[in-house]
């Protein structure tokens, strides 16, 4: 899970590579490097650390080059393991995203033939394989080399004395940016938008040759193919911070618009998928991380609104589960659409005979090619590693799906659907109300910054929201936190409660409220500070040290509002602790390895 950028054209390439890499830094940021074709060779500079650690003044003038920002998979972050990699003779330079599963065998074979390796990475074998197989035709060589690779890859190859870039992809994203007298390649669209908004997405198995005025593509069988040129309507400003100190804060504040956009054109007529074509009597949702928490909330939504049984699985576990005769309609949720675990799960579900639907935020992302149907959330680009507005819009899509399914199977009355729709329409306004109270929420963070351990508790539909609140705090504030169903604390975790263990408790006025109050009383009796989030209540106010209220909505919609409060709690806590909010340590925005 790294970032790749490449350029060939009439302009000086150094600045273009750096600019592109900075836009991709969210994909990985433990080392960076560039390769530029110069006079009679290829100049290479790479370093452990951030892109800013590269010394641009040292770059030679050149018009073709490739760059890479890394998130370590094989081999620790260090200069030697940074990309690009040379072959032995320094004739080729290669950058790679993904994982080469059979690299150990390849490395052994090449070592026997006399190749010397300089890194611990799987990626370096690609440069040496190219050298070993080169027969004066780089296109044919790359086509041959990729047949020897097992695993996932997005690859760019430079050759000395050449103005073209050879690229190949399999299960790792790679996009060509089509320009005038220049063409680019990148692992993700934001790196291209400074230069063009016309892109071509490669398919798995494709190899392409990119010259300044021509792009040629071959499929996995070696047939010359055309890939459609798609116009991207995100402008660059969308992908930048827009005056906020962090992308995460900007993205939290974008939620009213994101909800509105995700509802647009869908509230009264949902045409994204014709569910009547499928058996939806049993549903399974599969995903990872925050998307998994959205799936857990989705289970409650679908079971309550559409009265359809629904199970939820972690994508990384699903493929190891035993197949059964039951073939649930399977929904895969992935904001990036590039999460390897979720893509593998989509393939596995298809293999087992299930019909599949992906909910993703990224148009034409890899997962969209693995499923029968796709629904796009309309959150706009999310750059902060912490998922915020994409979680919210995933829930919006799940509400819309539940309404559609409930109406289709006659389990939902038209008037009730109408009520739900009205509530959905009000949500952007309610989120705005909460955002306007951010200063109050910020003050509460003082109670969290000192803690080493924090519990998040909720029941029913707000139990997964507690999980999500805990994940967000761990991820960006580096405070150990755990989400629990409130009724479970007394079965063990109570032993950890002390006066310095804050508990963030979610209480909305649903059928669990009385029980939750009881749980809060038990926690208060152990002296733990209680930060309650939810509906206003006198008794709750008495029991809790802080109460952050949300606008009054039917409990079914409370996850969206409660979660906004938890996002702000995590953000301001991380801010107080001076953490790297948009790029938390050891993490990357899309996890393209299993
Ligand atoms: O792109 P995806 O939704 O498939 O990503 C899944 C997780 O990696 C992701 O939600 C991760 O947990 C977030 N960084 C959490 O904020």
Coordinates of C-alpha atoms and ligand atoms in Angstrom, one line a residue:
X1 CA 0.0 0.0 0.0
X2 CA 2.2 2.7 -1.4
X3 CA 1.9 5.6 -3.8
X4 CA 3.3 5.6 -7.3
X5 CA 3.6 8.4 -9.8
X6 CA 5.2 8.6 -13.2
X7 CA 5.6 11.2 -15.9
X8 CA 6.8 11.5 -19.5
X9 CA 6.4 14.7 -21.5
X10 CA 8.0 18.0 -22.3
X11 CA 8.3 19.4 -18.8
X12 CA 11.0 19.0 -16.1
X13 CA 9.9 15.9 -14.3
X14 CA 11.4 16.4 -10.8
X15 CA 8.9 18.9 -9.5
X16 CA 6.0 16.9 -11.1
X17 CA 7.0 13.7 -9.3
X18 CA 7.3 15.5 -5.9
X19 CA 4.0 17.2 -6.3
X20 CA 2.3 14.0 -7.3
X21 CA 3.9 12.1 -4.4
X22 CA 2.7 14.6 -1.9
X23 CA -0.8 14.1 -3.0
X24 CA -0.4 10.4 -2.4
X25 CA 1.4 10.5 0.9
X26 CA -1.7 9.3 2.6
X27 CA -1.2 5.9 1.0
X28 CA 2.1 5.3 2.8
X29 CA 4.8 7.5 4.2
X30 CA 7.7 5.7 5.7
X31 CA 10.1 6.2 2.8
X32 CA 10.2 7.9 -0.6
X33 CA 12.2 7.9 -3.8
X34 CA 12.4 9.0 -7.4
X35 CA 14.2 7.8 -10.6
X36 CA 14.8 10.2 -13.4
X37 CA 16.2 9.3 -16.9
X38 CA 19.3 11.5 -17.5
X39 CA 22.1 11.6 -20.1
X40 CA 23.3 8.0 -20.3
X41 CA 21.7 6.5 -17.2
X42 CA 19.0 6.7 -14.6
X43 CA 19.4 9.0 -11.6
X44 CA 18.1 7.5 -8.3
X45 CA 17.4 9.2 -5.0
X46 CA 15.6 7.5 -2.2
X47 CA 15.3 8.0 1.6
X48 CA 13.7 6.7 4.7
X49 CA 11.2 9.2 5.9
X50 CA 8.8 11.7 4.3
X51 CA 8.8 13.1 0.8
X52 CA 10.0 16.4 2.2
X53 CA 13.3 14.5 3.1
X54 CA 14.1 14.1 -0.6
X55 CA 16.6 16.7 -1.8
X56 CA 15.1 18.3 -4.9
X57 CA 18.1 20.4 -5.6
X58 CA 20.1 17.3 -6.4
X59 CA 17.6 16.1 -9.1
X60 CA 19.0 16.3 -12.6
X61 CA 16.9 17.9 -15.4
X62 CA 14.9 15.2 -17.2
X63 CA 11.5 14.7 -18.8
X64 CA 10.7 11.2 -17.8
X65 CA 10.7 9.7 -14.3
X66 CA 8.9 7.7 -11.6
X67 CA 8.4 8.2 -7.9
X68 CA 7.3 6.2 -4.9
X69 CA 6.1 6.7 -1.4
X70 CA 6.2 3.6 0.7
X71 CA 4.3 1.8 3.5
X72 CA 6.6 -1.1 4.5
X73 CA 5.5 -4.7 3.9
X74 CA 8.7 -6.6 3.3
X75 CA 11.7 -5.2 5.1
X76 CA 11.8 -2.3 7.6
X77 CA 11.7 1.3 6.5
X78 CA 15.2 2.3 5.5
X79 CA 17.1 3.9 2.6
X80 CA 17.9 0.5 1.1
X81 CA 14.4 -0.8 1.2
X82 CA 12.9 2.4 -0.4
X83 CA 11.9 2.4 -4.0
X84 CA 12.8 2.7 -6.9
X85 CA 15.1 -0.3 -7.4
X86 CA 17.8 -0.8 -10.1
X87 CA 18.7 -4.1 -11.7
X88 CA 22.4 -5.1 -11.5
X89 CA 23.5 -3.0 -14.4
X90 CA 21.4 0.1 -13.5
X91 CA 19.7 -0.1 -16.9
X92 CA 16.2 -0.3 -15.4
X93 CA 14.5 1.4 -12.5
X94 CA 11.3 -0.1 -11.0
X95 CA 8.7 1.0 -8.4
X96 CA 6.1 -1.4 -7.2
X97 CA 2.9 -1.4 -5.0
X98 CA 1.5 -4.7 -3.7
X99 CA 3.1 -7.9 -2.6
X100 CA 4.9 -10.5 -4.7
X101 CA 4.0 -13.7 -2.9
X102 CA 6.7 -15.9 -4.7
X103 CA 9.5 -13.4 -4.3
X104 CA 11.7 -15.7 -2.2
X105 CA 11.8 -18.4 -4.9
X106 CA 12.5 -15.8 -7.6
X107 CA 15.2 -14.3 -5.5
X108 CA 16.9 -17.6 -4.9
X109 CA 16.8 -18.5 -8.6
X110 CA 18.2 -15.1 -9.6
X111 CA 20.9 -15.2 -6.9
X112 CA 22.1 -18.5 -8.3
X113 CA 22.4 -16.8 -11.7
X114 CA 24.6 -14.1 -10.1
X115 CA 22.2 -11.3 -9.4
X116 CA 23.1 -9.3 -6.3
X117 CA 20.3 -7.7 -4.2
X118 CA 20.5 -4.6 -2.2
X119 CA 17.3 -4.7 -0.2
X120 CA 15.0 -7.0 1.8
X121 CA 12.0 -6.2 -0.3
X122 CA 9.9 -8.4 -2.6
X123 CA 9.8 -5.5 -5.1
X124 CA 13.5 -5.6 -6.0
X125 CA 13.1 -9.0 -7.7
X126 CA 11.1 -7.3 -10.5
X127 CA 14.0 -5.1 -11.6
X128 CA 16.2 -8.2 -11.7
X129 CA 13.7 -10.3 -13.5
X130 CA 13.4 -7.7 -16.2
X131 CA 17.2 -7.6 -16.6
X132 CA 17.3 -11.4 -16.7
X133 CA 14.6 -11.7 -19.4
X134 CA 15.4 -8.6 -21.4
X135 CA 15.7 -9.2 -25.2
X136 CA 15.7 -5.7 -26.7
X137 CA 11.9 -5.5 -26.5
X138 CA 10.9 -4.0 -23.2
X139 CA 7.1 -4.5 -23.8
X140 CA 7.6 -8.2 -24.5
X141 CA 9.9 -8.4 -21.5
X142 CA 7.5 -6.9 -19.1
X143 CA 4.7 -9.0 -20.5
X144 CA 6.8 -12.1 -19.8
X145 CA 8.0 -11.0 -16.4
X146 CA 4.5 -10.4 -15.0
X147 CA 3.6 -14.0 -15.9
X148 CA 6.3 -15.1 -13.4
X149 CA 4.9 -13.0 -10.6
X150 CA 2.3 -14.3 -8.1
X151 CA 0.6 -11.8 -5.9
X152 CA -0.5 -8.2 -6.4
X153 CA 1.3 -5.5 -8.2
X154 CA 1.2 -2.1 -9.8
X155 CA 4.6 -1.6 -11.5
X156 CA 6.3 1.2 -13.3
X157 CA 9.6 0.6 -15.2
X158 CA 12.1 3.1 -16.6
X159 CA 14.9 2.2 -19.0
X160 CA 17.9 4.3 -19.6
X161 CA 18.1 6.3 -22.9
X162 CA 14.3 5.9 -23.2
X163 CA 11.4 8.3 -22.9
X164 CA 8.7 5.8 -22.1
X165 CA 7.4 4.2 -19.0
X166 CA 6.2 0.6 -18.9
X167 CA 3.5 -0.2 -16.5
X168 CA 1.5 -3.3 -15.4
X169 CA -1.2 -4.0 -12.8
X170 CA -2.8 -6.8 -11.0
X171 CA -5.0 -6.3 -8.0
X172 CA -3.3 -3.0 -7.2
X173 CA -4.6 0.2 -8.5
X174 CA -2.9 2.1 -11.4
X175 CA -4.4 5.0 -13.4
X176 CA -3.1 6.7 -16.5
X177 CA -3.5 10.4 -16.8
X178 CA -3.9 11.5 -20.4
X179 CA -2.5 14.9 -21.2
X180 CA -1.3 16.9 -24.2
X181 CA 2.4 16.3 -25.1
X182 CA 2.6 14.6 -21.7
X183 CA 1.1 11.5 -20.0
X184 CA 1.2 10.4 -16.4
X185 CA 0.6 7.4 -14.3
X186 CA -0.3 7.1 -10.7
X187 CA -1.7 4.7 -8.1
X188 CA -4.5 7.2 -7.4
X189 CA -6.3 10.0 -9.1
X190 CA -5.3 13.0 -6.8
X191 CA -1.7 12.7 -8.1
X192 CA -2.9 13.4 -11.6
X193 CA -5.3 16.3 -11.1
X194 CA -2.8 19.1 -11.3
X195 CA -2.2 18.0 -14.9
X196 CA -5.3 16.4 -16.3
X197 CA -8.7 15.2 -15.4
X198 CA -8.8 12.6 -18.1
X199 CA -7.8 9.2 -17.0
X200 CA -7.7 5.5 -18.1
X201 CA -8.1 2.8 -15.5
X202 CA -6.1 -0.3 -16.2
X203 CA -7.6 -3.8 -15.7
X204 CA -6.0 -6.6 -13.9
X205 CA -3.4 -8.2 -16.1
X206 CA -2.9 -5.1 -18.3
X207 CA 0.5 -4.0 -19.5
X208 CA 0.9 -0.5 -21.0
X209 CA 3.6 1.6 -22.6
X210 CA 3.3 5.3 -21.9
X211 CA 5.1 7.8 -24.1
X212 CA 4.6 11.6 -24.1
X213 CA 2.1 11.5 -27.0
X214 CA 0.9 7.9 -27.0
X215 CA -0.5 5.3 -24.7
X216 CA -0.6 1.6 -25.8
X217 CA -2.3 -1.0 -23.7
X218 CA -2.3 -4.8 -23.9
X219 CA -4.5 -7.2 -21.9
X220 CA -3.3 -10.3 -20.0
X221 CA -3.4 -12.3 -23.2
X222 CA -1.2 -9.8 -25.0
X223 CA -4.0 -8.4 -27.2
X224 CA -3.8 -4.7 -27.9
X225 CA -6.8 -3.1 -26.2
X226 CA -8.4 0.3 -25.7
X227 CA -9.4 1.4 -22.2
X228 CA -12.1 4.0 -21.9
X229 CA -11.0 7.6 -21.1
X230 CA -13.0 8.8 -18.1
X231 CA -13.4 12.4 -17.1
X232 CA -12.9 13.0 -13.3
X233 CA -15.1 15.7 -11.9
X234 CA -13.3 16.1 -8.5
X235 CA -11.3 19.3 -8.7
X236 CA -8.1 19.7 -6.9
X237 CA -9.6 21.9 -4.2
X238 CA -11.9 19.0 -3.3
X239 CA -8.8 17.1 -2.5
X240 CA -7.1 19.8 -0.5
X241 CA -7.6 21.0 3.0
X242 CA -9.8 24.1 2.3
X243 CA -8.6 26.1 5.2
X244 CA -8.9 23.4 7.9
X245 CA -5.8 22.5 9.9
X246 CA -6.3 18.8 9.1
X247 CA -8.0 16.8 6.4
X248 CA -9.8 14.9 9.1
X249 CA -11.4 18.1 10.5
X250 CA -12.4 19.2 7.1
X251 CA -13.9 15.9 6.3
X252 CA -15.8 15.9 9.6
X253 CA -17.2 19.3 8.7
X254 CA -18.1 18.1 5.2
X255 CA -20.6 15.6 6.6
X256 CA -23.8 17.6 6.1
X257 CA -22.9 18.0 2.4
X258 CA -21.8 14.4 2.1
X259 CA -25.1 13.1 3.6
X260 CA -27.0 15.5 1.3
X261 CA -25.1 14.3 -1.8
X262 CA -25.5 10.7 -0.9
X263 CA -29.3 11.1 -0.6
X264 CA -29.6 13.2 -3.7
X265 CA -31.8 11.6 -6.4
X266 CA -32.2 8.5 -4.3
X267 CA -34.6 9.3 -1.5
X268 CA -37.8 8.8 -3.4
X269 CA -36.6 6.6 -6.2
X270 CA -33.7 4.3 -5.7
X271 CA -32.4 3.3 -9.1
X272 CA -28.8 2.3 -8.3
X273 CA -29.7 -1.4 -8.0
X274 CA -32.8 -3.3 -9.0
X275 CA -33.0 -5.6 -5.9
X276 CA -36.0 -7.4 -7.3
X277 CA -33.6 -9.3 -9.6
X278 CA -32.0 -10.9 -6.6
X279 CA -32.9 -13.2 -3.7
X280 CA -32.4 -10.9 -0.7
X281 CA -34.1 -13.0 1.9
X282 CA -30.8 -13.4 3.8
X283 CA -28.0 -10.8 3.7
X284 CA -24.4 -10.9 4.7
X285 CA -22.2 -7.8 5.0
X286 CA -18.4 -8.1 4.8
X287 CA -15.8 -5.3 5.5
X288 CA -12.9 -4.1 7.6
X289 CA -12.2 -1.4 10.2
X290 CA -14.5 1.5 10.2
X291 CA -16.5 0.0 7.2
X292 CA -17.0 -3.1 9.4
X293 CA -18.5 -0.9 12.1
X294 CA -20.8 0.6 9.4
X295 CA -21.8 -3.0 8.5
X296 CA -22.6 -3.8 12.1
X297 CA -24.9 -0.7 12.3
X298 CA -26.3 -1.8 8.9
X299 CA -27.3 -5.1 10.4
X300 CA -29.6 -3.4 12.9
X301 CA -30.9 -1.1 10.2
X302 CA -31.7 -3.9 7.7
X303 CA -33.2 -6.2 10.3
X304 CA -35.4 -3.4 11.8
X305 CA -36.5 -1.7 8.7
X306 CA -36.7 -4.5 6.1
X307 CA -37.1 -7.4 8.6
X308 CA -34.4 -9.4 6.7
X309 CA -31.9 -11.5 8.7
X310 CA -28.4 -10.1 8.3
X311 CA -25.0 -11.3 9.4
X312 CA -21.8 -9.4 9.4
X313 CA -18.2 -10.7 8.9
X314 CA -14.8 -9.3 8.9
X315 CA -13.3 -9.5 5.4
X316 CA -10.0 -10.9 6.7
X317 CA -11.8 -13.8 8.3
X318 CA -14.5 -14.5 5.8
X319 CA -12.4 -16.4 3.3
X320 CA -11.3 -18.9 6.0
X321 CA -14.9 -19.6 7.0
X322 CA -16.6 -22.8 5.8
X323 CA -18.9 -22.4 2.8
X324 CA -22.5 -23.5 3.3
X325 CA -25.5 -24.1 1.1
X326 CA -26.9 -20.8 2.2
X327 CA -26.1 -18.2 -0.4
X328 CA -26.8 -14.8 1.2
X329 CA -26.9 -11.7 -0.9
X330 CA -23.5 -10.4 0.0
X331 CA -22.7 -6.7 0.5
X332 CA -19.0 -5.6 0.6
X333 CA -18.3 -2.2 2.1
X334 CA -15.1 -0.5 1.4
X335 CA -14.6 3.3 1.2
X336 CA -11.5 3.0 -0.9
X337 CA -12.6 0.0 -2.9
X338 CA -8.9 -1.1 -2.7
X339 CA -8.8 -3.0 0.6
X340 CA -7.2 -6.3 -0.3
X341 CA -9.1 -8.2 2.4
X342 CA -12.4 -7.0 1.2
X343 CA -11.6 -7.6 -2.5
X344 CA -10.5 -11.2 -1.7
X345 CA -13.8 -11.6 0.2
X346 CA -15.7 -10.3 -2.8
X347 CA -14.0 -12.9 -5.0
X348 CA -14.6 -15.6 -2.5
X349 CA -18.3 -14.8 -2.2
X350 CA -18.6 -14.9 -5.9
X351 CA -16.8 -18.2 -6.0
X352 CA -19.3 -19.6 -3.4
X353 CA -22.1 -18.6 -5.7
X354 CA -23.4 -15.5 -3.9
X355 CA -24.6 -12.4 -5.7
X356 CA -22.6 -9.4 -4.6
X357 CA -22.9 -5.7 -4.1
X358 CA -20.1 -3.3 -3.3
X359 CA -20.7 0.0 -1.4
X360 CA -17.7 2.2 -2.1
X361 CA -16.7 5.8 -2.4
X362 CA -14.2 5.5 -5.2
X363 CA -15.4 5.3 -8.8
X364 CA -14.0 2.4 -10.7
X365 CA -12.0 1.2 -7.8
X366 CA -10.8 -2.4 -7.9
X367 CA -13.8 -3.8 -5.9
X368 CA -16.2 -2.6 -8.5
X369 CA -14.8 -5.1 -11.0
X370 CA -15.4 -8.0 -8.7
X371 CA -19.1 -7.6 -7.9
X372 CA -22.5 -7.9 -9.6
X373 CA -23.7 -4.4 -8.4
X374 CA -22.1 -1.2 -7.1
X375 CA -23.6 1.6 -5.1
X376 CA -21.3 4.7 -4.7
X377 CA -21.4 6.7 -1.5
X378 CA -21.1 10.4 -2.5
X379 CA -18.7 11.5 0.2
X380 CA -16.1 13.1 -2.2
X381 CA -12.4 12.3 -1.7
X382 CA -11.4 11.3 1.8
X383 CA -7.7 12.0 2.4
X384 CA -7.3 11.7 6.2
X385 CA -6.4 8.2 7.2
X386 CA -9.2 8.1 9.8
X387 CA -12.5 7.4 8.0
X388 CA -15.1 9.9 8.9
X389 CA -17.5 11.2 6.3
X390 CA -17.3 7.9 4.4
X391 CA -18.6 6.0 7.5
X392 CA -21.5 8.4 7.6
X393 CA -22.4 8.0 4.0
X394 CA -22.0 4.2 4.2
X395 CA -24.8 4.4 6.8
X396 CA -26.9 6.6 4.6
X397 CA -26.6 4.0 1.7
X398 CA -27.5 1.2 4.2
X399 CA -30.7 3.2 5.3
X400 CA -31.6 3.6 1.6
X401 CA -31.1 -0.1 0.9
X402 CA -33.1 -1.1 3.9
X403 CA -36.0 1.2 2.8
X404 CA -35.9 -0.3 -0.7
X405 CA -35.8 -3.9 0.5
X406 CA -38.5 -3.3 3.1
X407 CA -40.8 -1.8 0.5
X408 CA -40.0 -4.6 -2.0
X409 CA -40.9 -7.4 0.5
X410 CA -43.9 -5.5 1.9
X411 CA -42.5 -5.5 5.4
X412 CA -42.3 -1.7 5.5
X413 CA -45.5 0.4 5.2
X414 CA -45.4 3.2 2.7
X415 CA -46.2 5.8 5.5
X416 CA -43.4 4.5 7.7
X417 CA -41.0 4.7 4.7
X418 CA -42.2 8.3 4.3
X419 CA -41.4 9.0 8.0
X420 CA -37.9 7.5 7.6
X421 CA -37.3 9.6 4.5
X422 CA -38.2 12.8 6.3
X423 CA -35.8 11.9 9.1
X424 CA -33.0 11.2 6.6
X425 CA -33.6 14.6 5.0
X426 CA -33.2 16.3 8.3
X427 CA -29.9 14.7 9.2
X428 CA -27.6 17.2 7.4
X429 CA -29.2 19.9 9.6
X430 CA -28.8 18.0 12.8
X431 CA -25.1 17.2 12.0
X432 CA -24.6 20.9 11.4
X433 CA -26.1 21.6 14.9
X434 CA -23.5 19.3 16.5
X435 CA -20.6 20.7 14.5
X436 CA -21.6 24.2 15.8
X437 CA -21.2 22.7 19.3
X438 CA -17.7 21.6 18.7
X439 CA -16.2 23.9 21.3
X440 CA -18.2 22.2 24.0
X441 CA -17.0 18.9 22.8
X442 CA -13.4 20.1 22.6
X443 CA -13.5 21.1 26.3
X444 CA -14.6 17.6 27.3
X445 CA -11.4 16.2 25.8
X446 CA -9.5 17.5 28.8
X447 CA -10.9 14.5 30.6
X448 CA -9.5 12.1 28.0
X449 CA -6.0 13.4 27.3
X450 CA -4.5 12.2 30.6
X451 CA -6.0 8.7 30.3
X452 CA -4.1 5.5 29.4
X453 CA -7.2 3.5 28.9
X454 CA -10.7 4.5 27.9
X455 CA -13.9 2.4 27.5
X456 CA -16.7 3.2 25.0
X457 CA -20.0 1.5 25.8
X458 CA -23.4 1.3 24.1
X459 CA -26.2 -1.1 23.4
X460 CA -28.0 -2.3 20.4
X461 CA -27.6 -0.1 17.3
X462 CA -25.1 2.1 19.3
X463 CA -22.9 -0.7 20.3
X464 CA -21.0 -0.7 17.0
X465 CA -20.8 3.1 17.3
X466 CA -19.0 2.5 20.6
X467 CA -16.6 0.3 18.7
X468 CA -16.1 2.9 16.1
X469 CA -15.5 5.7 18.8
X470 CA -12.8 3.5 20.4
X471 CA -11.1 2.7 17.0
X472 CA -11.0 6.4 16.1
X473 CA -9.4 7.3 19.4
X474 CA -6.8 4.6 19.2
X475 CA -6.0 5.3 15.6
X476 CA -5.3 9.0 15.9
X477 CA -4.7 9.8 19.6
X478 CA -2.8 6.6 20.4
X479 CA -4.8 6.0 23.5
X480 CA -5.7 2.5 24.3
X481 CA -9.5 2.3 24.1
X482 CA -12.0 -0.5 23.9
X483 CA -15.6 -0.6 22.7
X484 CA -18.0 -2.8 24.6
X485 CA -21.7 -3.6 24.7
X486 CA -22.5 -1.9 28.0
X487 CA -23.9 -5.1 29.5
X488 CA -20.6 -6.9 29.1
X489 CA -18.4 -4.8 31.3
X490 CA -19.5 -6.6 34.4
X491 CA -18.4 -9.9 32.9
X492 CA -14.7 -9.0 33.2
X493 CA -13.6 -5.5 32.1
X494 CA -15.0 -4.1 35.4
X495 CA -11.8 -5.2 36.9
X496 CA -10.0 -2.5 35.0
X497 CA -12.3 0.4 36.1
X498 CA -10.5 3.0 38.2
X499 CA -10.8 6.7 38.8
X500 CA -8.5 7.3 35.9
X501 CA -10.4 5.1 33.4
X502 CA -12.9 7.4 31.7
X503 CA -16.0 5.7 30.2
X504 CA -17.7 7.2 27.2
X505 CA -21.3 6.0 27.3
X506 CA -23.8 6.3 24.5
X507 CA -27.4 6.5 25.8
X508 CA -30.4 7.2 23.5
X509 CA -34.0 6.9 24.5
X510 CA -34.7 3.6 23.0
X511 CA -35.6 0.2 24.6
X512 CA -32.2 -0.1 26.1
X513 CA -32.2 3.3 27.9
X514 CA -33.2 2.0 31.4
X515 CA -30.7 -0.8 31.3
X516 CA -28.0 1.7 30.1
X517 CA -28.8 4.0 33.1
X518 CA -28.3 1.0 35.4
X519 CA -25.0 0.2 33.8
X520 CA -23.9 3.8 34.1
X521 CA -24.8 3.8 37.8
X522 CA -22.6 0.7 38.2
X523 CA -19.7 2.3 36.5
X524 CA -20.1 5.6 38.5
X525 CA -20.0 3.5 41.7
X526 CA -16.5 2.4 40.7
X527 CA -15.4 6.0 40.4
X528 CA -14.7 6.1 36.7
X529 CA -15.4 9.5 35.1
X530 CA -18.4 9.2 32.7
X531 CA -18.8 11.1 29.5
X532 CA -22.3 10.5 28.3
X533 CA -23.3 11.1 24.7
X534 CA -26.9 10.9 23.6
X535 CA -30.4 12.2 24.6
X536 CA -31.0 14.7 27.3
X537 CA -32.2 13.1 30.6
X538 CA -32.2 14.4 34.2
X539 CA -31.1 11.2 35.8
X540 CA -28.3 10.7 33.2
X541 CA -27.1 14.2 33.8
X542 CA -26.8 13.5 37.5
X543 CA -24.9 10.2 37.0
X544 CA -22.4 11.6 34.4
X545 CA -19.5 13.9 34.7
X546 CA -20.2 15.4 31.2
X547 CA -23.3 15.0 29.0
X548 CA -23.1 15.9 25.3
X549 CA -26.5 15.8 23.9
X550 CA -27.5 15.2 20.3
X551 CA -30.6 16.6 18.5
X552 CA -33.6 14.4 19.1
X553 CA -34.0 11.8 16.3
X554 CA -35.6 8.3 16.3
X555 CA -33.0 5.9 17.8
X556 CA -32.6 4.3 14.4
X557 CA -30.8 7.4 13.2
X558 CA -28.8 8.2 16.4
X559 CA -25.6 6.4 15.2
X560 CA -25.0 9.2 12.6
X561 CA -25.2 11.9 15.3
X562 CA -23.5 10.1 18.1
X563 CA -20.6 9.2 15.8
X564 CA -20.0 12.8 14.9
X565 CA -19.5 13.6 18.6
X566 CA -17.1 10.7 18.9
X567 CA -15.2 11.8 15.8
X568 CA -14.8 15.3 17.3
X569 CA -13.8 13.8 20.7
X570 CA -11.1 11.8 19.0
X571 CA -9.9 14.7 16.8
X572 CA -9.6 17.2 19.6
X573 CA -8.0 14.7 22.0
X574 CA -5.4 13.9 19.3
X575 CA -4.9 17.6 18.7
X576 CA -4.3 18.3 22.4
X577 CA -1.7 15.4 22.4
X578 CA -0.1 16.9 19.2
X579 CA -0.5 13.7 17.3
X580 CA 0.0 13.3 13.5
X581 CA -3.8 13.4 12.9
X582 CA -4.0 12.9 9.1
X583 CA -1.2 10.4 9.0
X584 CA -1.2 8.3 12.1
X585 CA 1.9 6.2 12.8
X586 CA 2.1 2.8 11.2
X587 CA -1.2 3.3 9.2
X588 CA -2.1 4.1 5.6
X589 CA -5.3 5.2 4.0
X590 CA -5.9 2.1 1.9
X591 CA -4.7 -1.3 3.0
X592 CA -3.9 -3.1 -0.2
X593 CA -2.2 -6.1 1.4
X594 CA -3.9 -9.0 3.1
Ligands
LIG1 O1 -11.3 1.5 2.4 P1 -11.9 0.6 3.4 O2 -13.2 1.1 3.9 O3 -12.0 -0.8 2.9 O4 -10.9 0.5 4.6 C1 -11.1 -0.3 5.7 C2 -10.3 0.1 6.9 O5 -8.9 -0.1 6.6 C3 -10.5 1.5 7.3 O6 -11.9 1.7 7.6 C4 -9.7 1.8 8.6 O7 -10.2 1.1 9.7 C5 -9.8 3.3 8.9 N1 -8.5 4.0 8.8 C6 -10.3 3.7 10.2 O8 -10.5 5.1 10.4

